[in-house]
Amino acid sequence: MAQRLDTRDRDFEARFTALLGEKRESAADVNDAVAKIIARVREEGDAALIDLTRQFDRLDLNETGIAVSADEVDAARAQVDDATFAALELANARILDHHSRQRPGDDRYTDDRGVDIGQRWTPVASAGLYVPGGTASYPSSVLMNAVPAKVAGVKRLVMVVPSRRGELNPLVLVAAKLAGVDEIYRIGGAQAVAALAFGTETIKPVVKIVGPGNAYVAAAKRQVFGQVGIDMVAGPSEVVVIADAENDPAWIAADLLAQAEHDAAAQSILITDDAAFADAVIEAVESQLATLPRAETARASWDDFGAVILVASLDEAPALADRLAPEHLEIATGNADELTAKVSDAGAIFVGRYTPEVIGDYVAGTNHVLPTARSARFASGLGVLDFMKRTSILKLDADSLKALGPSAMSLARAEGLEAHRRSVSIRLNLPE
Amino acid sequence: MAQRLDTRDRDFEARFTALLGEKRESAADVNDAVAKIIARVREEGDAALIDLTRQFDRLDLNETGIAVSADEVDAARAQVDDATFAALELANARILDHHSRQRPGDDRYTDDRGVDIGQRWTPVASAGLYVPGGTASYPSSVLMNAVPAKVAGVKRLVMVVPSRRGELNPLVLVAAKLAGVDEIYRIGGAQAVAALAFGTETIKPVVKIVGPGNAYVAAAKRQVFGQVGIDMVAGPSEVVVIADAENDPAWIAADLLAQAEHDAAAQSILITDDAAFADAVIEAVESQLATLPRAETARASWDDFGAVILVASLDEAPALADRLAPEHLEIATGNADELTAKVSDAGAIFVGRYTPEVIGDYVAGTNHVLPTARSARFASGLGVLDFMKRTSILKLDADSLKALGPSAMSLARAEGLEAHRRSVSIRLNLPE
């Protein structure tokens, strides 16, 4: 069962701090193995991909080809029932709509000294999207990673997905096509990340790599960072639910379990001001666990990392939420809007009793790739800006250089950088 | 002397690729030493800072205190001449003006399904700014790092700067006060980064750490990443200058040297379509080196990493610039605006013959903390967004949940996540 805390208990601060400091991930040290794989792919190219895929995925790429063909993608559609396809289409359209609003505007203007100044946003030239294989091969994640890239204007969007024994999730292929993925390769693991970063005979390198993966993929992304850009390395999923006693305990229990079923290291936390309600939620969790296919995972998460925090007043909740800085925050209270305005650090906030976090996982239009492990204190969810970069533009003429130049010369001298000073003075015909 | 390349030479592609692949930084492996320092600061707090500062900076913090007092900051003003102070004020005001335009807007709207959806930007709660000691203690860098944080709305901005044998650069203190830095501590190195990340008795921890530093500081930032956010770790500075023969060779030479004087590992590259002009620039570089205080550094940079690339036509230049993806790009040609529009990957572009890059270092208003080592392909200069994070906000009611819920349930089932499905179905009174 989840642990219980109460802000009125003497040991609350110590226990809450321990909760914050909990390490939920056992980061296997795979760095050496990954470094070797990357070096092999850099040296041997396709041959390394073929060999490593035979070894890890039990697949002979010589037979299938490295690339997934357009015909294969089209054929995948027939394997997807119409209701699921329609749901994917809806999700895709809504993610597209919402993310289109994130496109940044350029800004160029002439200031009061006559300086032509501004900033210009451009998409990264290419992006690679890692999609895990097996049960974690989620079509929703394909949409969440691919759509923002396409909205940003990325011309070449490359997907890699491991194909264990030749299997590929048709939903993943269908989602890739919906989202506009340009190339798909049936490779995974550190070798796929290396191929995206450095290229092989078949795969041209990309400039940015995003998407979730196991410890090998995460380590590979870290190691190729610099050569390419990467997104944040995501940890296990988490939800904090702030709920008053007016909720149906079963609804709240369902939300806690939706998070817990992801991963034994996921974390679900309830903050409430009503002890009886807390008891009822805990009871409902137990009862719902009985009929859950992924009960084993969900129970492990709930028992090991779940928590119920009792507060004297819900007014205490926003500050606790900020300290937890959760990936997902549900606020199911009568004054949900008011509490929402008081929270600063959360990846996404789900407001009111009719906004289960799961809506955000699939069809809300907002992104489900969100900062974990308290990084919402300083990081944001995936968005269009992650696939763009900003260039400063500056244009002076003789007059504006005359206006600003002497100040630059003063500061250059103060910093002991005489060549800096000279590059201005020489244009103004001034003594150095 | 700088190496010369010509796009018409047979070996151009090979030599240009080699230029792109050049490692200009010898990254000393200081990870173990840094890890020990961080562990000590976490364990011993202020006592570790005092001991390590005595050891590395030859300063007894027991005598001076760890914090720099407001009186010391005020006293620094008297040591700065009026012209330099006025230049700092101008720089501060212009950086403030330009960065104020980068403040992102919130976006909250009701979509066609009745979903209340949006995103909200909030500042990080606190930020730490590392300022190097000695000759690299630049007041301009204080402004460039501190002003965007304050524009973002960061309430608590903490500066650390090592004070070797008790010395502090008065310009740095004056710049900190101008920019609105809230706290200053006379510590540096990995111990300062550890103190910012984890806190000590005297220093409360921050949420994000920015600013340049040596190999120890860079390694410490990498090691505390996750506990706090960090900015990009900057490499040696670089400029690419695209210039036609209509320029004064001495002006262009001065710009190349302004970059080269920063660091023996800095890089200055000229791209031109005129061989005689290239010769004249190279000659002017030699002649200007003769009278440069930092000639030794500048010569090392120019000889080891400088390059002159001759092109058949300046139309080739934008593509070469994109491949180099330089921190700074000067375009001093008759058609500078046209070429500017064709470049995608550069930290900052300086357009026309009267826009030396040095203006951007100090008083333009744009930021001089820019992506190095070809990371302009995927990264941007420092800005207001680096001190903010975005939270998704979602609010459904019974009707909009009814509209979207069934699609979410379909996708949850398709992904094998029945608890996800249930958290929707239970609210709609639907069978699971």
Short mmCIF file of C-alpha atoms in Angstrom, two decimals, chain A residues 8-432:
data_model
loop_
_atom_site.label_atom_id
_atom_site.label_comp_id
_atom_site.label_asym_id
_atom_site.label_seq_id
_atom_site.Cartn_x
_atom_site.Cartn_y
_atom_site.Cartn_z
CA ARG A 8 0.38 18.09 10.73
CA ASP A 9 2.70 15.26 11.76
CA ARG A 10 5.97 16.18 13.41
CA ASP A 11 8.01 14.10 11.01
CA PHE A 12 6.20 15.42 7.91
CA GLU A 13 9.04 17.59 6.65
CA ALA A 14 11.57 14.78 6.97
CA ARG A 15 9.31 12.26 5.28
CA PHE A 16 8.27 14.66 2.51
CA THR A 17 11.92 15.51 1.83
CA ALA A 18 12.67 11.79 1.64
CA LEU A 19 9.82 11.41 -0.83
CA LEU A 20 11.30 14.19 -2.96
CA GLY A 21 14.72 12.59 -2.87
CA GLU A 22 13.54 9.11 -3.79
CA LYS A 23 15.50 7.52 -6.60
CA ARG A 24 12.92 5.66 -8.64
CA GLU A 25 15.15 4.55 -11.43
CA SER A 26 17.93 2.03 -11.29
CA ALA A 27 20.15 3.49 -13.97
CA ALA A 28 22.05 0.48 -15.24
CA ASP A 29 25.58 1.51 -16.17
CA VAL A 30 25.61 0.65 -19.82
CA ASN A 31 27.95 3.42 -20.91
CA ASP A 32 30.85 1.23 -21.95
CA ALA A 33 28.70 -1.15 -23.96
CA VAL A 34 26.98 1.79 -25.64
CA ALA A 35 30.27 3.51 -26.47
CA LYS A 36 31.44 0.35 -28.22
CA ILE A 37 28.24 0.08 -30.24
CA ILE A 38 28.47 3.72 -31.32
CA ALA A 39 32.11 3.29 -32.35
CA ARG A 40 31.21 0.21 -34.42
CA VAL A 41 28.38 1.99 -36.25
CA ARG A 42 30.65 4.95 -36.99
CA GLU A 43 33.32 2.66 -38.35
CA GLU A 44 31.33 -0.03 -40.14
CA GLY A 45 28.08 1.72 -41.02
CA ASP A 46 25.31 -0.49 -42.37
CA ALA A 47 27.34 -3.64 -41.73
CA ALA A 48 27.32 -2.88 -38.00
CA LEU A 49 23.56 -2.24 -38.07
CA ILE A 50 22.99 -5.56 -39.80
CA ASP A 51 25.17 -7.48 -37.39
CA LEU A 52 23.85 -5.82 -34.22
CA THR A 53 20.24 -6.20 -35.35
CA ARG A 54 20.77 -9.90 -35.96
CA GLN A 55 22.25 -10.17 -32.49
CA PHE A 56 19.78 -8.05 -30.50
CA ASP A 57 16.55 -8.20 -32.52
CA ARG A 58 16.91 -11.66 -34.11
CA LEU A 59 16.24 -10.09 -37.48
CA ASP A 60 18.20 -10.37 -40.73
CA LEU A 61 18.17 -6.92 -42.30
CA ASN A 62 19.72 -8.39 -45.45
CA GLU A 63 16.38 -10.07 -46.05
CA THR A 64 14.06 -7.24 -45.05
CA GLY A 65 16.14 -4.21 -45.95
CA ILE A 66 16.97 -1.56 -43.37
CA ALA A 67 14.25 0.81 -44.57
CA VAL A 68 10.56 0.11 -44.07
CA SER A 69 8.95 0.52 -47.48
CA ALA A 70 5.94 2.67 -48.33
CA ASP A 71 4.08 -0.51 -49.25
CA GLU A 72 4.64 -1.92 -45.78
CA VAL A 73 3.31 1.28 -44.25
CA ASP A 74 0.25 1.19 -46.49
CA ALA A 75 -0.33 -2.46 -45.68
CA ALA A 76 -0.31 -1.65 -41.97
CA ARG A 77 -3.51 0.36 -42.41
CA ALA A 78 -5.48 -2.81 -43.19
CA GLN A 79 -4.44 -4.26 -39.83
CA VAL A 80 -5.92 -1.35 -37.88
CA ASP A 81 -9.66 -1.31 -37.15
CA ASP A 82 -11.62 1.74 -38.20
CA ALA A 83 -12.47 2.95 -34.71
CA THR A 84 -8.81 2.98 -33.68
CA PHE A 85 -7.80 4.62 -36.94
CA ALA A 86 -10.42 7.32 -36.46
CA ALA A 87 -9.16 7.90 -32.94
CA LEU A 88 -5.60 8.24 -34.24
CA GLU A 89 -6.79 10.69 -36.88
CA LEU A 90 -8.59 12.74 -34.25
CA ALA A 91 -5.52 12.75 -32.02
CA ASN A 92 -3.29 13.74 -34.93
CA ALA A 93 -5.59 16.59 -35.98
CA ARG A 94 -5.88 17.93 -32.45
CA ILE A 95 -2.12 17.73 -31.75
CA LEU A 96 -1.56 19.52 -35.06
CA ASP A 97 -4.06 22.26 -34.20
CA HIS A 98 -2.69 22.92 -30.74
CA HIS A 99 0.97 22.82 -31.72
CA SER A 100 0.38 25.11 -34.70
CA ARG A 101 -0.31 27.80 -32.13
CA GLN A 102 3.21 27.33 -30.71
CA ARG A 103 4.95 28.52 -33.89
CA PRO A 104 7.10 31.45 -32.78
CA GLY A 105 7.05 34.72 -34.64
CA ASP A 106 10.16 36.42 -36.00
CA ASP A 107 10.91 39.86 -34.64
CA ARG A 108 12.83 42.45 -36.63
CA TYR A 109 12.70 46.17 -35.93
CA THR A 110 14.68 49.38 -36.05
CA ASP A 111 15.40 50.76 -32.61
CA ASP A 112 15.79 54.32 -31.40
CA ARG A 113 19.48 54.41 -32.40
CA GLY A 114 18.70 53.34 -35.94
CA VAL A 115 19.92 49.77 -35.40
CA ASP A 116 18.19 47.13 -37.50
CA ILE A 117 17.90 44.30 -34.94
CA GLY A 118 15.88 41.16 -34.44
CA GLN A 119 15.63 37.43 -34.17
CA ARG A 120 14.61 34.82 -36.68
CA TRP A 121 13.38 31.27 -36.01
CA THR A 122 14.22 28.42 -38.38
CA PRO A 123 13.53 24.69 -38.13
CA VAL A 124 16.32 22.20 -37.60
CA ALA A 125 17.24 20.68 -40.96
CA SER A 126 16.35 17.14 -39.92
CA ALA A 127 15.17 15.17 -36.92
CA GLY A 128 15.28 11.55 -35.82
CA LEU A 129 12.53 9.98 -33.74
CA TYR A 130 13.27 6.91 -31.65
CA VAL A 131 10.29 4.61 -31.09
CA PRO A 132 10.73 1.69 -28.69
CA GLY A 133 9.74 -1.81 -29.72
CA GLY A 134 7.58 -4.36 -27.93
CA THR A 135 4.83 -3.35 -25.51
CA ALA A 136 6.19 0.20 -25.18
CA SER A 137 5.73 0.83 -28.91
CA TYR A 138 3.04 3.49 -28.57
CA PRO A 139 1.39 5.12 -31.59
CA SER A 140 0.41 8.07 -29.40
CA SER A 141 4.10 8.76 -28.72
CA VAL A 142 4.81 8.73 -32.45
CA LEU A 143 2.24 11.49 -32.92
CA MET A 144 3.47 13.47 -29.90
CA ASN A 145 7.07 13.50 -31.16
CA ALA A 146 6.50 13.74 -34.90
CA VAL A 147 3.75 16.35 -35.16
CA PRO A 148 5.66 19.18 -33.41
CA ALA A 149 8.64 18.53 -35.71
CA LYS A 150 6.47 18.82 -38.78
CA VAL A 151 4.72 21.92 -37.43
CA ALA A 152 8.18 23.44 -36.87
CA GLY A 153 8.88 22.86 -40.55
CA VAL A 154 11.43 20.05 -40.27
CA LYS A 155 11.91 18.87 -43.85
CA ARG A 156 13.33 15.45 -43.12
CA LEU A 157 11.83 13.46 -40.25
CA VAL A 158 13.32 10.01 -39.74
CA MET A 159 11.86 7.31 -37.51
CA VAL A 160 13.71 4.29 -36.14
CA VAL A 161 11.91 1.40 -34.46
CA PRO A 162 13.33 -1.99 -33.54
CA SER A 163 11.56 -4.91 -35.15
CA ARG A 164 12.05 -7.92 -32.91
CA ARG A 165 11.95 -11.06 -35.04
CA GLY A 166 10.56 -8.91 -37.85
CA GLU A 167 7.50 -7.67 -36.03
CA LEU A 168 6.36 -4.09 -36.32
CA ASN A 169 3.34 -2.53 -34.60
CA PRO A 170 1.00 -1.55 -37.47
CA LEU A 171 -0.42 1.28 -35.32
CA VAL A 172 3.04 2.79 -35.09
CA LEU A 173 3.44 2.73 -38.87
CA VAL A 174 -0.02 4.19 -39.39
CA ALA A 175 0.68 6.95 -36.86
CA ALA A 176 3.99 7.71 -38.57
CA LYS A 177 2.25 8.13 -41.89
CA LEU A 178 -0.47 10.33 -40.39
CA ALA A 179 2.12 12.56 -38.76
CA GLY A 180 4.20 12.91 -41.92
CA VAL A 181 7.31 10.90 -41.03
CA ASP A 182 9.52 10.83 -44.15
CA GLU A 183 11.72 7.76 -43.60
CA ILE A 184 11.40 4.69 -41.35
CA TYR A 185 14.18 2.24 -40.48
CA ARG A 186 13.71 -1.06 -38.62
CA ILE A 187 16.56 -0.66 -36.17
CA GLY A 188 16.68 0.06 -32.47
CA GLY A 189 18.94 0.37 -29.46
CA ALA A 190 22.17 2.33 -29.25
CA GLN A 191 22.97 1.32 -32.83
CA ALA A 192 19.90 3.18 -34.11
CA VAL A 193 20.85 6.31 -32.18
CA ALA A 194 24.40 6.09 -33.55
CA ALA A 195 23.09 5.71 -37.10
CA LEU A 196 20.89 8.78 -36.69
CA ALA A 197 23.74 10.83 -35.24
CA PHE A 198 26.57 9.83 -37.57
CA GLY A 199 24.84 8.31 -40.58
CA THR A 200 25.59 5.13 -42.50
CA GLU A 201 25.52 4.25 -46.21
CA THR A 202 21.73 3.91 -46.03
CA ILE A 203 20.80 6.47 -43.40
CA LYS A 204 21.79 10.12 -43.67
CA PRO A 205 22.56 11.71 -40.31
CA VAL A 206 20.06 14.00 -38.58
CA VAL A 207 20.58 17.12 -36.53
CA LYS A 208 18.30 16.37 -33.56
CA ILE A 209 17.17 13.12 -31.92
CA VAL A 210 14.05 12.78 -29.78
CA GLY A 211 11.91 10.03 -28.31
CA PRO A 212 11.86 7.63 -25.38
CA GLY A 213 13.88 4.45 -24.99
CA ASN A 214 15.49 2.03 -22.56
CA ALA A 215 18.75 2.54 -20.66
CA TYR A 216 20.85 1.83 -23.78
CA VAL A 217 18.95 4.34 -25.86
CA ALA A 218 19.16 6.96 -23.11
CA ALA A 219 22.90 6.44 -22.71
CA ALA A 220 23.42 6.58 -26.47
CA LYS A 221 21.52 9.87 -26.68
CA ARG A 222 23.68 11.33 -23.95
CA GLN A 223 26.84 10.17 -25.71
CA VAL A 224 25.95 11.63 -29.11
CA PHE A 225 24.76 14.91 -27.60
CA GLY A 226 26.87 17.71 -29.09
CA GLN A 227 27.16 15.90 -32.40
CA VAL A 228 23.35 16.28 -32.49
CA GLY A 229 20.77 17.89 -30.26
CA ILE A 230 18.64 15.65 -28.02
CA ASP A 231 15.44 16.03 -26.05
CA MET A 232 15.34 15.46 -22.32
CA VAL A 233 15.91 11.92 -21.16
CA ALA A 234 12.57 10.96 -19.62
CA GLY A 235 12.25 9.12 -16.33
CA PRO A 236 9.29 7.08 -15.05
CA SER A 237 5.88 8.72 -15.30
CA GLU A 238 4.21 10.48 -12.36
CA VAL A 239 0.98 12.10 -11.31
CA VAL A 240 -0.02 14.23 -8.35
CA VAL A 241 -3.78 14.46 -7.77
CA ILE A 242 -5.13 17.21 -5.54
CA ALA A 243 -8.68 16.18 -4.63
CA ASP A 244 -11.34 17.25 -2.16
CA ALA A 245 -13.95 14.96 -0.59
CA GLU A 246 -16.56 15.87 -3.19
CA ASN A 247 -14.95 13.51 -5.72
CA ASP A 248 -16.03 9.98 -6.42
CA PRO A 249 -13.16 8.02 -4.82
CA ALA A 250 -13.32 5.49 -7.66
CA TRP A 251 -12.58 8.17 -10.26
CA ILE A 252 -9.51 9.34 -8.39
CA ALA A 253 -8.37 5.77 -7.78
CA ALA A 254 -8.66 5.11 -11.52
CA ASP A 255 -6.43 8.09 -12.26
CA LEU A 256 -3.80 7.00 -9.76
CA LEU A 257 -3.77 3.52 -11.30
CA ALA A 258 -3.60 4.84 -14.88
CA GLN A 259 -0.24 6.29 -13.96
CA ALA A 260 0.86 3.28 -11.91
CA GLU A 261 0.22 0.77 -14.69
CA HIS A 262 2.92 2.38 -16.87
CA ASP A 263 5.89 1.18 -14.93
CA ALA A 264 6.78 -0.31 -11.56
CA ALA A 265 8.83 2.88 -11.04
CA ALA A 266 5.92 5.21 -11.86
CA GLN A 267 4.60 7.36 -9.04
CA SER A 268 1.04 8.34 -8.07
CA ILE A 269 0.45 10.77 -5.22
CA LEU A 270 -2.86 11.93 -3.77
CA ILE A 271 -3.09 15.18 -1.82
CA THR A 272 -6.38 15.63 0.03
CA ASP A 273 -7.78 17.40 3.07
CA ASP A 274 -10.14 14.60 4.07
CA ALA A 275 -8.90 11.47 5.84
CA ALA A 276 -12.08 9.49 5.17
CA PHE A 277 -11.86 10.34 1.48
CA ALA A 278 -8.23 9.21 1.46
CA ASP A 279 -9.31 5.89 2.98
CA ALA A 280 -12.01 5.51 0.35
CA VAL A 281 -9.55 6.16 -2.48
CA ILE A 282 -7.09 3.64 -1.08
CA GLU A 283 -9.88 1.11 -0.84
CA ALA A 284 -10.98 1.82 -4.42
CA VAL A 285 -7.40 1.38 -5.63
CA GLU A 286 -7.32 -2.07 -4.06
CA SER A 287 -10.65 -3.02 -5.53
CA GLN A 288 -9.75 -1.80 -9.05
CA LEU A 289 -6.38 -3.55 -8.93
CA ALA A 290 -8.28 -6.84 -8.75
CA THR A 291 -9.54 -6.49 -12.33
CA LEU A 292 -6.54 -4.80 -13.97
CA PRO A 293 -4.55 -6.68 -16.64
CA ARG A 294 -1.36 -4.86 -15.65
CA ALA A 295 -2.11 -5.25 -11.94
CA GLU A 296 1.34 -6.54 -11.10
CA THR A 297 3.06 -3.43 -12.45
CA ALA A 298 0.47 -1.08 -11.01
CA ARG A 299 0.66 -2.69 -7.58
CA ALA A 300 4.43 -2.51 -7.50
CA SER A 301 4.31 1.18 -8.37
CA TRP A 302 1.56 1.95 -5.83
CA ASP A 303 3.13 -0.04 -3.01
CA ASP A 304 6.67 1.18 -3.55
CA PHE A 305 6.20 4.76 -4.67
CA GLY A 306 2.56 5.72 -4.15
CA ALA A 307 1.75 8.25 -1.44
CA VAL A 308 -1.26 9.87 0.14
CA ILE A 309 -0.62 13.25 1.71
CA LEU A 310 -3.20 14.60 4.10
CA VAL A 311 -3.27 18.39 4.46
CA ALA A 312 -5.07 20.54 7.01
CA SER A 313 -6.33 22.73 4.18
CA LEU A 314 -6.18 22.48 0.39
CA ASP A 315 -4.50 25.88 0.49
CA GLU A 316 -1.34 23.97 1.40
CA ALA A 317 -1.54 21.93 -1.78
CA PRO A 318 -0.05 24.30 -4.40
CA ALA A 319 3.20 24.74 -2.47
CA LEU A 320 3.51 20.96 -2.02
CA ALA A 321 2.81 20.48 -5.72
CA ASP A 322 5.54 22.96 -6.61
CA ARG A 323 8.01 21.09 -4.44
CA LEU A 324 7.02 17.82 -6.12
CA ALA A 325 7.05 19.58 -9.55
CA PRO A 326 5.18 16.64 -11.08
CA GLU A 327 5.01 15.67 -14.72
CA HIS A 328 1.19 15.59 -14.42
CA LEU A 329 -0.94 17.45 -11.89
CA GLU A 330 -4.68 16.87 -11.56
CA ILE A 331 -6.66 19.39 -9.55
CA ALA A 332 -10.08 17.97 -8.78
CA THR A 333 -11.48 20.45 -6.30
CA GLY A 334 -14.30 22.96 -6.12
CA ASN A 335 -11.79 25.80 -6.47
CA ALA A 336 -9.65 24.10 -9.14
CA ASP A 337 -9.07 27.26 -11.18
CA GLU A 338 -7.92 29.16 -8.13
CA LEU A 339 -5.47 26.42 -7.13
CA THR A 340 -4.25 26.13 -10.74
CA ALA A 341 -3.28 29.78 -10.71
CA LYS A 342 -1.19 29.21 -7.60
CA VAL A 343 0.92 26.34 -8.98
CA SER A 344 4.11 27.20 -10.82
CA ASP A 345 6.02 23.96 -11.33
CA ALA A 346 4.21 21.19 -13.24
CA GLY A 347 4.55 19.75 -16.73
CA ALA A 348 0.81 19.80 -17.34
CA ILE A 349 -2.19 20.66 -15.18
CA PHE A 350 -5.54 18.90 -15.57
CA VAL A 351 -8.23 21.10 -14.10
CA GLY A 352 -11.52 19.95 -12.60
CA ARG A 353 -13.30 16.67 -12.03
CA TYR A 354 -13.84 15.85 -15.71
CA THR A 355 -10.22 16.10 -16.85
CA PRO A 356 -8.50 12.77 -16.27
CA GLU A 357 -4.83 12.96 -17.18
CA VAL A 358 -5.39 10.22 -19.76
CA ILE A 359 -7.13 12.71 -22.06
CA GLY A 360 -3.79 14.50 -22.27
CA ASP A 361 -2.05 11.24 -23.13
CA TYR A 362 -4.06 10.86 -26.29
CA VAL A 363 -6.50 13.34 -27.71
CA ALA A 364 -6.36 16.70 -25.92
CA GLY A 365 -3.89 18.14 -28.41
CA THR A 366 -1.34 19.09 -25.76
CA ASN A 367 1.89 17.10 -25.73
CA HIS A 368 2.31 14.05 -23.51
CA VAL A 369 6.13 14.25 -23.54
CA LEU A 370 6.59 16.13 -20.29
CA PRO A 371 9.37 16.80 -17.79
CA THR A 372 9.79 14.07 -15.14
CA ALA A 373 11.75 13.64 -11.91
CA ARG A 374 11.03 17.19 -10.69
CA SER A 375 12.56 18.77 -13.78
CA ALA A 376 9.32 20.72 -14.33
CA ARG A 377 11.03 23.21 -12.01
CA PHE A 378 13.16 24.24 -15.00
CA ALA A 379 11.99 22.33 -18.08
CA SER A 380 8.95 22.20 -20.36
CA GLY A 381 7.11 19.56 -22.30
CA LEU A 382 8.07 18.80 -25.88
CA GLY A 383 6.86 21.39 -28.34
CA VAL A 384 7.48 23.14 -31.61
CA LEU A 385 10.38 25.19 -30.18
CA ASP A 386 12.32 21.98 -29.57
CA PHE A 387 12.63 21.60 -33.33
CA MET A 388 13.61 25.19 -34.04
CA LYS A 389 16.48 27.52 -33.25
CA ARG A 390 16.73 31.25 -33.05
CA THR A 391 19.30 33.41 -34.87
CA SER A 392 20.02 36.99 -33.84
CA ILE A 393 20.17 39.43 -36.73
CA LEU A 394 21.98 42.75 -36.47
CA LYS A 395 22.56 45.39 -39.10
CA LEU A 396 24.20 48.72 -38.44
CA ASP A 397 25.03 51.52 -40.82
CA ALA A 398 27.75 54.14 -40.50
CA ASP A 399 25.52 56.35 -38.35
CA SER A 400 24.32 53.74 -35.91
CA LEU A 401 27.85 52.35 -35.60
CA LYS A 402 28.98 55.86 -34.74
CA ALA A 403 26.28 56.04 -32.09
CA LEU A 404 27.06 52.70 -30.42
CA GLY A 405 30.71 52.14 -31.31
CA PRO A 406 32.41 54.26 -28.64
CA SER A 407 30.57 52.43 -25.83
CA ALA A 408 31.64 49.10 -27.28
CA MET A 409 35.21 50.41 -27.44
CA SER A 410 35.09 51.43 -23.77
CA LEU A 411 33.90 48.02 -22.68
CA ALA A 412 36.41 46.20 -24.89
CA ARG A 413 39.25 48.16 -23.30
CA ALA A 414 37.84 47.56 -19.82
CA GLU A 415 37.89 43.83 -20.57
CA GLY A 416 41.43 43.98 -21.97
CA LEU A 417 40.38 43.00 -25.47
CA GLU A 418 42.17 45.46 -27.74
CA ALA A 419 41.44 43.59 -30.99
CA HIS A 420 37.77 43.91 -30.12
CA ARG A 421 38.25 47.63 -29.70
CA ARG A 422 40.12 47.89 -32.96
CA SER A 423 37.42 46.22 -35.03
CA VAL A 424 35.19 49.17 -34.11
CA SER A 425 37.73 52.01 -34.08
CA ILE A 426 39.07 51.08 -37.51
CA ARG A 427 35.60 51.59 -39.01
CA LEU A 428 35.12 54.91 -37.24
CA ASN A 429 38.57 56.19 -38.18
CA LEU A 430 39.20 56.68 -34.50
CA PRO A 431 42.45 56.21 -32.67
CA GLU A 432 42.57 52.76 -31.16
#
